[in-house]
Amino acid sequence: EAAVTQSPRNKVTVTGGNVTLSCRQTNSHNYMYWYRQDTGHGLRLIHYSYGAGNLQIGDVPDGYKATRTTQEDFFLLLELASPSQTSLYFCASSDRGMGAETLYFGSGTRLTVL
Amino acid sequence: GDSVTQTEGQVALSEEDFLTIHCNYSASGYPALFWYVQYPGEGPQFLFRASRDKEKGSSRGFEATYDKGTTSFHLRKASVQESDSAVYYCALGPYTNAYKVIFGKGTHLHVLP
């Protein structure tokens, strides 16, 4: 079973604060994704990557940076956090190839920006 | 751009009722289509997929058929149980040169005992 671990589980920061959300997957998957989940919007893609050093822009990238340091690790950075970024963040990973595009999600990080 | 539309935001049923959650998509290519389920306090988890026209995906009594003509992938279950209460997401992708996966807004299913 694919394993995706996110940390921290909960985070509270203030407006203008600097936040890093971490994600590690231990299944040698090529693709990793960051989503935010909000009531009325569902899951929206922030950034994704198909390998170490690679970064692709998603659908709601404003105010977020991301970095893929290794095949296992993908970080989401909020350098000047705003209340509009209060949300539940999910990381996911997947492999590539026929029938292998299933996403495996972590348990989420709940971020509150005061 | 590519998109997924789930018609129902919330569905309330009684046990043993028939379930339909509507999903329509818009995509320039020929994407794979997915259903995911999310239980409270957890991340979404894969339910099943289909990757070609008329293919049926199924799992745990849920099923959906890929229909390229109507661009639909409606989720159905003949008899729901209280344990099926969750949020259900329809999703598309990835496909050639489009690696991202796009989700609908989700449908919250409440099954009353």
mmCIF file with all atom_site columns, N, CA, C and O in Angstrom, chain A residues 9 31 33 35 37 40-43 45 48 50 57-59 88 90 96 98-107, chain B residues 32 34 36 38 41-46 49 51 87 89 93-106:
data_model
loop_
_atom_site.group_PDB
_atom_site.id
_atom_site.type_symbol
_atom_site.label_atom_id
_atom_site.label_alt_id
_atom_site.label_comp_id
_atom_site.label_asym_id
_atom_site.label_entity_id
_atom_site.label_seq_id
_atom_site.pdbx_PDB_ins_code
_atom_site.Cartn_x
_atom_site.Cartn_y
_atom_site.Cartn_z
_atom_site.occupancy
_atom_site.B_iso_or_equiv
_atom_site.pdbx_formal_charge
_atom_site.auth_seq_id
_atom_site.auth_comp_id
_atom_site.auth_asym_id
_atom_site.auth_atom_id
_atom_site.pdbx_PDB_model_num
ATOM 1   N N  . ARG A 1 9   ? 0.449   18.015 11.214  1.00 0.00 ? 9   ARG A N  1
ATOM 2   C CA . ARG A 1 9   ? -0.969  17.688 11.036  1.00 0.00 ? 9   ARG A CA 1
ATOM 3   C C  . ARG A 1 9   ? -1.824  18.950 11.167  1.00 0.00 ? 9   ARG A C  1
ATOM 4   O O  . ARG A 1 9   ? -2.808  19.115 10.458  1.00 0.00 ? 9   ARG A O  1
ATOM 5   N N  . TYR A 1 31  ? 5.310   11.144 -9.555  1.00 0.00 ? 31  TYR A N  1
ATOM 6   C CA . TYR A 1 31  ? 4.518   12.363 -9.481  1.00 0.00 ? 31  TYR A CA 1
ATOM 7   C C  . TYR A 1 31  ? 4.099   12.666 -8.044  1.00 0.00 ? 31  TYR A C  1
ATOM 8   O O  . TYR A 1 31  ? 3.709   11.763 -7.297  1.00 0.00 ? 31  TYR A O  1
ATOM 9   N N  . TYR A 1 33  ? 1.843   15.863 -5.788  1.00 0.00 ? 33  TYR A N  1
ATOM 10  C CA . TYR A 1 33  ? 0.887   16.951 -5.977  1.00 0.00 ? 33  TYR A CA 1
ATOM 11  C C  . TYR A 1 33  ? 0.581   17.617 -4.634  1.00 0.00 ? 33  TYR A C  1
ATOM 12  O O  . TYR A 1 33  ? 0.558   16.957 -3.601  1.00 0.00 ? 33  TYR A O  1
ATOM 13  N N  . TYR A 1 35  ? -2.652  19.809 -3.116  1.00 0.00 ? 35  TYR A N  1
ATOM 14  C CA . TYR A 1 35  ? -4.015  20.293 -3.289  1.00 0.00 ? 35  TYR A CA 1
ATOM 15  C C  . TYR A 1 35  ? -4.442  21.045 -2.028  1.00 0.00 ? 35  TYR A C  1
ATOM 16  O O  . TYR A 1 35  ? -3.986  20.755 -0.927  1.00 0.00 ? 35  TYR A O  1
ATOM 17  N N  . GLN A 1 37  ? -8.141  21.971 -0.029  1.00 0.00 ? 37  GLN A N  1
ATOM 18  C CA . GLN A 1 37  ? -9.547  21.569 0.006   1.00 0.00 ? 37  GLN A CA 1
ATOM 19  C C  . GLN A 1 37  ? -10.337 22.588 0.788   1.00 0.00 ? 37  GLN A C  1
ATOM 20  O O  . GLN A 1 37  ? -10.048 22.855 1.962   1.00 0.00 ? 37  GLN A O  1
ATOM 21  N N  . GLY A 1 40  ? -17.145 24.050 -0.833  1.00 0.00 ? 40  GLY A N  1
ATOM 22  C CA . GLY A 1 40  ? -17.677 24.720 -2.014  1.00 0.00 ? 40  GLY A CA 1
ATOM 23  C C  . GLY A 1 40  ? -16.747 24.721 -3.203  1.00 0.00 ? 40  GLY A C  1
ATOM 24  O O  . GLY A 1 40  ? -17.153 25.081 -4.313  1.00 0.00 ? 40  GLY A O  1
ATOM 25  N N  . HIS A 1 41  ? -15.487 24.334 -2.963  1.00 0.00 ? 41  HIS A N  1
ATOM 26  C CA . HIS A 1 41  ? -14.506 24.311 -4.051  1.00 0.00 ? 41  HIS A CA 1
ATOM 27  C C  . HIS A 1 41  ? -13.913 22.928 -4.287  1.00 0.00 ? 41  HIS A C  1
ATOM 28  O O  . HIS A 1 41  ? -13.291 22.688 -5.325  1.00 0.00 ? 41  HIS A O  1
ATOM 29  N N  . GLY A 1 42  ? -14.081 22.042 -3.349  1.00 0.00 ? 42  GLY A N  1
ATOM 30  C CA . GLY A 1 42  ? -13.502 20.714 -3.513  1.00 0.00 ? 42  GLY A CA 1
ATOM 31  C C  . GLY A 1 42  ? -11.994 20.754 -3.424  1.00 0.00 ? 42  GLY A C  1
ATOM 32  O O  . GLY A 1 42  ? -11.418 21.526 -2.649  1.00 0.00 ? 42  GLY A O  1
ATOM 33  N N  . LEU A 1 43  ? -11.353 19.929 -4.237  1.00 0.00 ? 43  LEU A N  1
ATOM 34  C CA . LEU A 1 43  ? -9.892  19.840 -4.259  1.00 0.00 ? 43  LEU A CA 1
ATOM 35  C C  . LEU A 1 43  ? -9.357  20.643 -5.435  1.00 0.00 ? 43  LEU A C  1
ATOM 36  O O  . LEU A 1 43  ? -9.714  20.401 -6.578  1.00 0.00 ? 43  LEU A O  1
ATOM 37  N N  . LEU A 1 45  ? -5.808  22.064 -7.367  1.00 0.00 ? 45  LEU A N  1
ATOM 38  C CA . LEU A 1 45  ? -4.392  21.769 -7.532  1.00 0.00 ? 45  LEU A CA 1
ATOM 39  C C  . LEU A 1 45  ? -3.550  23.038 -7.432  1.00 0.00 ? 45  LEU A C  1
ATOM 40  O O  . LEU A 1 45  ? -3.761  23.996 -8.172  1.00 0.00 ? 45  LEU A O  1
ATOM 41  N N  . TYR A 1 48  ? 2.481   20.763 -8.792  1.00 0.00 ? 48  TYR A N  1
ATOM 42  C CA . TYR A 1 48  ? 2.812   19.347 -8.872  1.00 0.00 ? 48  TYR A CA 1
ATOM 43  C C  . TYR A 1 48  ? 4.195   19.188 -9.486  1.00 0.00 ? 48  TYR A C  1
ATOM 44  O O  . TYR A 1 48  ? 4.782   20.147 -10.010 1.00 0.00 ? 48  TYR A O  1
ATOM 45  N N  . TYR A 1 50  ? 6.970   16.092 -11.411 1.00 0.00 ? 50  TYR A N  1
ATOM 46  C CA . TYR A 1 50  ? 7.181   14.739 -11.907 1.00 0.00 ? 50  TYR A CA 1
ATOM 47  C C  . TYR A 1 50  ? 8.592   14.232 -11.683 1.00 0.00 ? 50  TYR A C  1
ATOM 48  O O  . TYR A 1 50  ? 9.046   13.296 -12.332 1.00 0.00 ? 50  TYR A O  1
ATOM 49  N N  . ILE A 1 57  ? 3.187   24.288 -12.460 1.00 0.00 ? 57  ILE A N  1
ATOM 50  C CA . ILE A 1 57  ? 2.178   25.143 -11.857 1.00 0.00 ? 57  ILE A CA 1
ATOM 51  C C  . ILE A 1 57  ? 0.807   24.515 -12.013 1.00 0.00 ? 57  ILE A C  1
ATOM 52  O O  . ILE A 1 57  ? 0.450   24.030 -13.084 1.00 0.00 ? 57  ILE A O  1
ATOM 53  N N  . GLY A 1 58  ? 0.040   24.557 -10.925 1.00 0.00 ? 58  GLY A N  1
ATOM 54  C CA . GLY A 1 58  ? -1.307  24.028 -10.954 1.00 0.00 ? 58  GLY A CA 1
ATOM 55  C C  . GLY A 1 58  ? -2.332  25.095 -11.280 1.00 0.00 ? 58  GLY A C  1
ATOM 56  O O  . GLY A 1 58  ? -2.046  26.058 -11.996 1.00 0.00 ? 58  GLY A O  1
ATOM 57  N N  . ASP A 1 59  ? -3.502  24.949 -10.724 1.00 0.00 ? 59  ASP A N  1
ATOM 58  C CA . ASP A 1 59  ? -4.614  25.848 -11.054 1.00 0.00 ? 59  ASP A CA 1
ATOM 59  C C  . ASP A 1 59  ? -4.763  27.033 -10.113 1.00 0.00 ? 59  ASP A C  1
ATOM 60  O O  . ASP A 1 59  ? -5.343  28.052 -10.483 1.00 0.00 ? 59  ASP A O  1
ATOM 61  N N  . LEU A 1 88  ? -7.416  23.194 4.288   1.00 0.00 ? 88  LEU A N  1
ATOM 62  C CA . LEU A 1 88  ? -6.905  21.838 4.518   1.00 0.00 ? 88  LEU A CA 1
ATOM 63  C C  . LEU A 1 88  ? -6.084  21.457 3.289   1.00 0.00 ? 88  LEU A C  1
ATOM 64  O O  . LEU A 1 88  ? -6.605  21.467 2.168   1.00 0.00 ? 88  LEU A O  1
ATOM 65  N N  . PHE A 1 90  ? -3.683  18.850 1.134   1.00 0.00 ? 90  PHE A N  1
ATOM 66  C CA . PHE A 1 90  ? -3.373  17.443 0.912   1.00 0.00 ? 90  PHE A CA 1
ATOM 67  C C  . PHE A 1 90  ? -2.230  17.309 -0.077  1.00 0.00 ? 90  PHE A C  1
ATOM 68  O O  . PHE A 1 90  ? -2.183  17.984 -1.103  1.00 0.00 ? 90  PHE A O  1
ATOM 69  N N  . ARG A 1 96  ? 3.474   6.624  -13.067 1.00 0.00 ? 96  ARG A N  1
ATOM 70  C CA . ARG A 1 96  ? 3.108   6.966  -14.434 1.00 0.00 ? 96  ARG A CA 1
ATOM 71  C C  . ARG A 1 96  ? 3.051   5.702  -15.255 1.00 0.00 ? 96  ARG A C  1
ATOM 72  O O  . ARG A 1 96  ? 3.876   4.837  -15.120 1.00 0.00 ? 96  ARG A O  1
ATOM 73  N N  . MET A 1 98  ? 0.181   3.087  -17.904 1.00 0.00 ? 98  MET A N  1
ATOM 74  C CA . MET A 1 98  ? -1.187  2.625  -18.078 1.00 0.00 ? 98  MET A CA 1
ATOM 75  C C  . MET A 1 98  ? -1.704  1.999  -16.793 1.00 0.00 ? 98  MET A C  1
ATOM 76  O O  . MET A 1 98  ? -1.116  1.083  -16.246 1.00 0.00 ? 98  MET A O  1
ATOM 77  N N  . GLY A 1 99  ? -2.817  2.514  -16.321 1.00 0.00 ? 99  GLY A N  1
ATOM 78  C CA . GLY A 1 99  ? -3.443  1.983  -15.122 1.00 0.00 ? 99  GLY A CA 1
ATOM 79  C C  . GLY A 1 99  ? -2.736  2.358  -13.844 1.00 0.00 ? 99  GLY A C  1
ATOM 80  O O  . GLY A 1 99  ? -3.097  1.890  -12.778 1.00 0.00 ? 99  GLY A O  1
ATOM 81  N N  . ALA A 1 100 ? -1.736  3.217  -13.924 1.00 0.00 ? 100 ALA A N  1
ATOM 82  C CA . ALA A 1 100 ? -0.948  3.508  -12.729 1.00 0.00 ? 100 ALA A CA 1
ATOM 83  C C  . ALA A 1 100 ? -1.092  4.953  -12.289 1.00 0.00 ? 100 ALA A C  1
ATOM 84  O O  . ALA A 1 100 ? -0.279  5.417  -11.496 1.00 0.00 ? 100 ALA A O  1
ATOM 85  N N  . GLU A 1 101 ? -2.123  5.627  -12.756 1.00 0.00 ? 101 GLU A N  1
ATOM 86  C CA . GLU A 1 101 ? -2.219  7.048  -12.429 1.00 0.00 ? 101 GLU A CA 1
ATOM 87  C C  . GLU A 1 101 ? -3.010  7.306  -11.157 1.00 0.00 ? 101 GLU A C  1
ATOM 88  O O  . GLU A 1 101 ? -3.328  8.430  -10.836 1.00 0.00 ? 101 GLU A O  1
ATOM 89  N N  . THR A 1 102 ? -3.321  6.310  -10.415 1.00 0.00 ? 102 THR A N  1
ATOM 90  C CA . THR A 1 102 ? -4.068  6.490  -9.173  1.00 0.00 ? 102 THR A CA 1
ATOM 91  C C  . THR A 1 102 ? -3.296  7.374  -8.209  1.00 0.00 ? 102 THR A C  1
ATOM 92  O O  . THR A 1 102 ? -2.100  7.192  -8.002  1.00 0.00 ? 102 THR A O  1
ATOM 93  N N  . LEU A 1 103 ? -3.980  8.323  -7.608  1.00 0.00 ? 103 LEU A N  1
ATOM 94  C CA . LEU A 1 103 ? -3.373  9.179  -6.599  1.00 0.00 ? 103 LEU A CA 1
ATOM 95  C C  . LEU A 1 103 ? -3.505  8.548  -5.227  1.00 0.00 ? 103 LEU A C  1
ATOM 96  O O  . LEU A 1 103 ? -4.555  8.022  -4.870  1.00 0.00 ? 103 LEU A O  1
ATOM 97  N N  . TYR A 1 104 ? -2.424  8.637  -4.465  1.00 0.00 ? 104 TYR A N  1
ATOM 98  C CA . TYR A 1 104 ? -2.433  8.207  -3.069  1.00 0.00 ? 104 TYR A CA 1
ATOM 99  C C  . TYR A 1 104 ? -2.233  9.457  -2.225  1.00 0.00 ? 104 TYR A C  1
ATOM 100 O O  . TYR A 1 104 ? -1.236  10.161 -2.372  1.00 0.00 ? 104 TYR A O  1
ATOM 101 N N  . PHE A 1 105 ? -3.199  9.711  -1.335  1.00 0.00 ? 105 PHE A N  1
ATOM 102 C CA . PHE A 1 105 ? -3.199  10.941 -0.562  1.00 0.00 ? 105 PHE A CA 1
ATOM 103 C C  . PHE A 1 105 ? -2.666  10.720 0.850   1.00 0.00 ? 105 PHE A C  1
ATOM 104 O O  . PHE A 1 105 ? -2.831  9.649  1.438   1.00 0.00 ? 105 PHE A O  1
ATOM 105 N N  . GLY A 1 106 ? -2.072  11.784 1.389   1.00 0.00 ? 106 GLY A N  1
ATOM 106 C CA . GLY A 1 106 ? -1.762  11.813 2.799   1.00 0.00 ? 106 GLY A CA 1
ATOM 107 C C  . GLY A 1 106 ? -3.005  12.177 3.605   1.00 0.00 ? 106 GLY A C  1
ATOM 108 O O  . GLY A 1 106 ? -4.098  12.346 3.056   1.00 0.00 ? 106 GLY A O  1
ATOM 109 N N  . SER A 1 107 ? -2.829  12.320 4.912   1.00 0.00 ? 107 SER A N  1
ATOM 110 C CA . SER A 1 107 ? -3.957  12.589 5.807   1.00 0.00 ? 107 SER A CA 1
ATOM 111 C C  . SER A 1 107 ? -4.271  14.067 5.945   1.00 0.00 ? 107 SER A C  1
ATOM 112 O O  . SER A 1 107 ? -5.240  14.421 6.612   1.00 0.00 ? 107 SER A O  1
ATOM 113 N N  . ALA B 2 32  ? -8.346  9.611  -18.522 1.00 0.00 ? 32  ALA B N  1
ATOM 114 C CA . ALA B 2 32  ? -8.876  8.600  -17.624 1.00 0.00 ? 32  ALA B CA 1
ATOM 115 C C  . ALA B 2 32  ? -9.841  9.291  -16.665 1.00 0.00 ? 32  ALA B C  1
ATOM 116 O O  . ALA B 2 32  ? -9.682  10.471 -16.358 1.00 0.00 ? 32  ALA B O  1
ATOM 117 N N  . PHE B 2 34  ? -11.988 8.980  -12.891 1.00 0.00 ? 34  PHE B N  1
ATOM 118 C CA . PHE B 2 34  ? -11.846 8.348  -11.583 1.00 0.00 ? 34  PHE B CA 1
ATOM 119 C C  . PHE B 2 34  ? -12.994 8.734  -10.661 1.00 0.00 ? 34  PHE B C  1
ATOM 120 O O  . PHE B 2 34  ? -13.596 9.811  -10.792 1.00 0.00 ? 34  PHE B O  1
ATOM 121 N N  . TYR B 2 36  ? -13.150 8.998  -6.400  1.00 0.00 ? 36  TYR B N  1
ATOM 122 C CA . TYR B 2 36  ? -12.478 8.896  -5.114  1.00 0.00 ? 36  TYR B CA 1
ATOM 123 C C  . TYR B 2 36  ? -13.513 9.090  -4.022  1.00 0.00 ? 36  TYR B C  1
ATOM 124 O O  . TYR B 2 36  ? -14.508 9.782  -4.209  1.00 0.00 ? 36  TYR B O  1
ATOM 125 N N  . GLN B 2 38  ? -13.873 10.102 0.258   1.00 0.00 ? 38  GLN B N  1
ATOM 126 C CA . GLN B 2 38  ? -13.186 10.676 1.412   1.00 0.00 ? 38  GLN B CA 1
ATOM 127 C C  . GLN B 2 38  ? -14.057 10.544 2.649   1.00 0.00 ? 38  GLN B C  1
ATOM 128 O O  . GLN B 2 38  ? -15.158 11.110 2.709   1.00 0.00 ? 38  GLN B O  1
ATOM 129 N N  . GLY B 2 41  ? -11.998 13.038 8.369   1.00 0.00 ? 41  GLY B N  1
ATOM 130 C CA . GLY B 2 41  ? -10.681 12.989 8.990   1.00 0.00 ? 41  GLY B CA 1
ATOM 131 C C  . GLY B 2 41  ? -9.610  12.290 8.183   1.00 0.00 ? 41  GLY B C  1
ATOM 132 O O  . GLY B 2 41  ? -8.484  12.130 8.663   1.00 0.00 ? 41  GLY B O  1
ATOM 133 N N  . GLU B 2 42  ? -9.942  11.887 6.970   1.00 0.00 ? 42  GLU B N  1
ATOM 134 C CA . GLU B 2 42  ? -8.970  11.174 6.143   1.00 0.00 ? 42  GLU B CA 1
ATOM 135 C C  . GLU B 2 42  ? -8.755  11.900 4.813   1.00 0.00 ? 42  GLU B C  1
ATOM 136 O O  . GLU B 2 42  ? -9.533  12.774 4.429   1.00 0.00 ? 42  GLU B O  1
ATOM 137 N N  . GLY B 2 43  ? -7.687  11.497 4.106   1.00 0.00 ? 43  GLY B N  1
ATOM 138 C CA . GLY B 2 43  ? -7.508  11.975 2.748   1.00 0.00 ? 43  GLY B CA 1
ATOM 139 C C  . GLY B 2 43  ? -8.377  11.185 1.789   1.00 0.00 ? 43  GLY B C  1
ATOM 140 O O  . GLY B 2 43  ? -8.848  10.092 2.118   1.00 0.00 ? 43  GLY B O  1
ATOM 141 N N  . PRO B 2 44  ? -8.612  11.721 0.593   1.00 0.00 ? 44  PRO B N  1
ATOM 142 C CA . PRO B 2 44  ? -9.370  10.964 -0.409  1.00 0.00 ? 44  PRO B CA 1
ATOM 143 C C  . PRO B 2 44  ? -8.664  9.658  -0.737  1.00 0.00 ? 44  PRO B C  1
ATOM 144 O O  . PRO B 2 44  ? -7.441  9.568  -0.701  1.00 0.00 ? 44  PRO B O  1
ATOM 145 N N  . GLN B 2 45  ? -9.470  8.643  -1.068  1.00 0.00 ? 45  GLN B N  1
ATOM 146 C CA . GLN B 2 45  ? -8.877  7.373  -1.473  1.00 0.00 ? 45  GLN B CA 1
ATOM 147 C C  . GLN B 2 45  ? -9.534  6.895  -2.754  1.00 0.00 ? 45  GLN B C  1
ATOM 148 O O  . GLN B 2 45  ? -10.716 7.128  -2.987  1.00 0.00 ? 45  GLN B O  1
ATOM 149 N N  . PHE B 2 46  ? -8.733  6.263  -3.565  1.00 0.00 ? 46  PHE B N  1
ATOM 150 C CA . PHE B 2 46  ? -9.168  5.770  -4.870  1.00 0.00 ? 46  PHE B CA 1
ATOM 151 C C  . PHE B 2 46  ? -10.299 4.756  -4.725  1.00 0.00 ? 46  PHE B C  1
ATOM 152 O O  . PHE B 2 46  ? -10.235 3.853  -3.882  1.00 0.00 ? 46  PHE B O  1
ATOM 153 N N  . ARG B 2 49  ? -11.491 3.387  -11.527 1.00 0.00 ? 49  ARG B N  1
ATOM 154 C CA . ARG B 2 49  ? -11.216 4.212  -12.688 1.00 0.00 ? 49  ARG B CA 1
ATOM 155 C C  . ARG B 2 49  ? -11.720 3.545  -13.956 1.00 0.00 ? 49  ARG B C  1
ATOM 156 O O  . ARG B 2 49  ? -12.019 2.343  -13.981 1.00 0.00 ? 49  ARG B O  1
ATOM 157 N N  . SER B 2 51  ? -10.755 4.072  -18.433 1.00 0.00 ? 51  SER B N  1
ATOM 158 C CA . SER B 2 51  ? -9.864  4.835  -19.300 1.00 0.00 ? 51  SER B CA 1
ATOM 159 C C  . SER B 2 51  ? -10.279 4.842  -20.754 1.00 0.00 ? 51  SER B C  1
ATOM 160 O O  . SER B 2 51  ? -9.591  5.453  -21.584 1.00 0.00 ? 51  SER B O  1
ATOM 161 N N  . VAL B 2 87  ? -17.707 11.890 1.348   1.00 0.00 ? 87  VAL B N  1
ATOM 162 C CA . VAL B 2 87  ? -17.672 12.810 0.210   1.00 0.00 ? 87  VAL B CA 1
ATOM 163 C C  . VAL B 2 87  ? -17.096 12.053 -0.984  1.00 0.00 ? 87  VAL B C  1
ATOM 164 O O  . VAL B 2 87  ? -16.059 11.389 -0.858  1.00 0.00 ? 87  VAL B O  1
ATOM 165 N N  . TYR B 2 89  ? -15.703 12.213 -4.925  1.00 0.00 ? 89  TYR B N  1
ATOM 166 C CA . TYR B 2 89  ? -15.115 13.104 -5.910  1.00 0.00 ? 89  TYR B CA 1
ATOM 167 C C  . TYR B 2 89  ? -14.950 12.389 -7.243  1.00 0.00 ? 89  TYR B C  1
ATOM 168 O O  . TYR B 2 89  ? -14.397 11.288 -7.301  1.00 0.00 ? 89  TYR B O  1
ATOM 169 N N  . GLY B 2 93  ? -7.953  12.704 -15.697 1.00 0.00 ? 93  GLY B N  1
ATOM 170 C CA . GLY B 2 93  ? -6.543  12.814 -16.001 1.00 0.00 ? 93  GLY B CA 1
ATOM 171 C C  . GLY B 2 93  ? -5.735  11.797 -15.261 1.00 0.00 ? 93  GLY B C  1
ATOM 172 O O  . GLY B 2 93  ? -6.275  11.003 -14.492 1.00 0.00 ? 93  GLY B O  1
ATOM 173 N N  . PRO B 2 94  ? -4.411  11.796 -15.405 1.00 0.00 ? 94  PRO B N  1
ATOM 174 C CA . PRO B 2 94  ? -3.726  12.552 -16.436 1.00 0.00 ? 94  PRO B CA 1
ATOM 175 C C  . PRO B 2 94  ? -3.778  11.842 -17.791 1.00 0.00 ? 94  PRO B C  1
ATOM 176 O O  . PRO B 2 94  ? -4.132  10.682 -17.873 1.00 0.00 ? 94  PRO B O  1
ATOM 177 N N  . TYR B 2 95  ? -3.457  12.559 -18.831 1.00 0.00 ? 95  TYR B N  1
ATOM 178 C CA . TYR B 2 95  ? -3.377  11.954 -20.142 1.00 0.00 ? 95  TYR B CA 1
ATOM 179 C C  . TYR B 2 95  ? -2.249  12.633 -20.914 1.00 0.00 ? 95  TYR B C  1
ATOM 180 O O  . TYR B 2 95  ? -1.553  13.463 -20.371 1.00 0.00 ? 95  TYR B O  1
ATOM 181 N N  . THR B 2 96  ? -2.048  12.293 -22.129 1.00 0.00 ? 96  THR B N  1
ATOM 182 C CA . THR B 2 96  ? -0.860  12.688 -22.881 1.00 0.00 ? 96  THR B CA 1
ATOM 183 C C  . THR B 2 96  ? -0.586  14.172 -22.733 1.00 0.00 ? 96  THR B C  1
ATOM 184 O O  . THR B 2 96  ? -1.446  15.005 -22.988 1.00 0.00 ? 96  THR B O  1
ATOM 185 N N  . ASN B 2 97  ? 0.589   14.489 -22.257 1.00 0.00 ? 97  ASN B N  1
ATOM 186 C CA . ASN B 2 97  ? 1.060   15.872 -22.104 1.00 0.00 ? 97  ASN B CA 1
ATOM 187 C C  . ASN B 2 97  ? 0.245   16.688 -21.107 1.00 0.00 ? 97  ASN B C  1
ATOM 188 O O  . ASN B 2 97  ? 0.345   17.892 -21.072 1.00 0.00 ? 97  ASN B O  1
ATOM 189 N N  . ALA B 2 98  ? -0.582  16.049 -20.335 1.00 0.00 ? 98  ALA B N  1
ATOM 190 C CA . ALA B 2 98  ? -1.354  16.764 -19.319 1.00 0.00 ? 98  ALA B CA 1
ATOM 191 C C  . ALA B 2 98  ? -1.328  15.916 -18.067 1.00 0.00 ? 98  ALA B C  1
ATOM 192 O O  . ALA B 2 98  ? -2.179  15.061 -17.878 1.00 0.00 ? 98  ALA B O  1
ATOM 193 N N  . TYR B 2 99  ? -0.325  16.144 -17.229 1.00 0.00 ? 99  TYR B N  1
ATOM 194 C CA . TYR B 2 99  ? -0.094  15.240 -16.118 1.00 0.00 ? 99  TYR B CA 1
ATOM 195 C C  . TYR B 2 99  ? -0.924  15.531 -14.893 1.00 0.00 ? 99  TYR B C  1
ATOM 196 O O  . TYR B 2 99  ? -0.948  14.777 -13.961 1.00 0.00 ? 99  TYR B O  1
ATOM 197 N N  . LYS B 2 100 ? -1.606  16.651 -14.866 1.00 0.00 ? 100 LYS B N  1
ATOM 198 C CA . LYS B 2 100 ? -2.315  16.992 -13.642 1.00 0.00 ? 100 LYS B CA 1
ATOM 199 C C  . LYS B 2 100 ? -3.661  16.282 -13.586 1.00 0.00 ? 100 LYS B C  1
ATOM 200 O O  . LYS B 2 100 ? -4.245  15.912 -14.602 1.00 0.00 ? 100 LYS B O  1
ATOM 201 N N  . VAL B 2 101 ? -4.120  16.093 -12.370 1.00 0.00 ? 101 VAL B N  1
ATOM 202 C CA . VAL B 2 101 ? -5.408  15.452 -12.104 1.00 0.00 ? 101 VAL B CA 1
ATOM 203 C C  . VAL B 2 101 ? -6.363  16.525 -11.596 1.00 0.00 ? 101 VAL B C  1
ATOM 204 O O  . VAL B 2 101 ? -6.036  17.258 -10.669 1.00 0.00 ? 101 VAL B O  1
ATOM 205 N N  . ILE B 2 102 ? -7.522  16.609 -12.219 1.00 0.00 ? 102 ILE B N  1
ATOM 206 C CA . ILE B 2 102 ? -8.504  17.644 -11.873 1.00 0.00 ? 102 ILE B CA 1
ATOM 207 C C  . ILE B 2 102 ? -9.711  16.996 -11.219 1.00 0.00 ? 102 ILE B C  1
ATOM 208 O O  . ILE B 2 102 ? -10.246 16.009 -11.724 1.00 0.00 ? 102 ILE B O  1
ATOM 209 N N  . PHE B 2 103 ? -10.134 17.574 -10.085 1.00 0.00 ? 103 PHE B N  1
ATOM 210 C CA . PHE B 2 103 ? -11.253 17.042 -9.322  1.00 0.00 ? 103 PHE B CA 1
ATOM 211 C C  . PHE B 2 103 ? -12.484 17.925 -9.464  1.00 0.00 ? 103 PHE B C  1
ATOM 212 O O  . PHE B 2 103 ? -12.381 19.140 -9.647  1.00 0.00 ? 103 PHE B O  1
ATOM 213 N N  . GLY B 2 104 ? -13.651 17.286 -9.350  1.00 0.00 ? 104 GLY B N  1
ATOM 214 C CA . GLY B 2 104 ? -14.885 18.027 -9.185  1.00 0.00 ? 104 GLY B CA 1
ATOM 215 C C  . GLY B 2 104 ? -14.974 18.585 -7.772  1.00 0.00 ? 104 GLY B C  1
ATOM 216 O O  . GLY B 2 104 ? -14.080 18.363 -6.949  1.00 0.00 ? 104 GLY B O  1
ATOM 217 N N  . LYS B 2 105 ? -16.064 19.281 -7.469  1.00 0.00 ? 105 LYS B N  1
ATOM 218 C CA . LYS B 2 105 ? -16.207 19.926 -6.170  1.00 0.00 ? 105 LYS B CA 1
ATOM 219 C C  . LYS B 2 105 ? -16.640 18.964 -5.078  1.00 0.00 ? 105 LYS B C  1
ATOM 220 O O  . LYS B 2 105 ? -16.661 19.338 -3.902  1.00 0.00 ? 105 LYS B O  1
ATOM 221 N N  . GLY B 2 106 ? -16.992 17.771 -5.447  1.00 0.00 ? 106 GLY B N  1
ATOM 222 C CA . GLY B 2 106 ? -17.360 16.764 -4.454  1.00 0.00 ? 106 GLY B CA 1
ATOM 223 C C  . GLY B 2 106 ? -18.850 16.740 -4.160  1.00 0.00 ? 106 GLY B C  1
ATOM 224 O O  . GLY B 2 106 ? -19.544 17.753 -4.272  1.00 0.00 ? 106 GLY B O  1
#
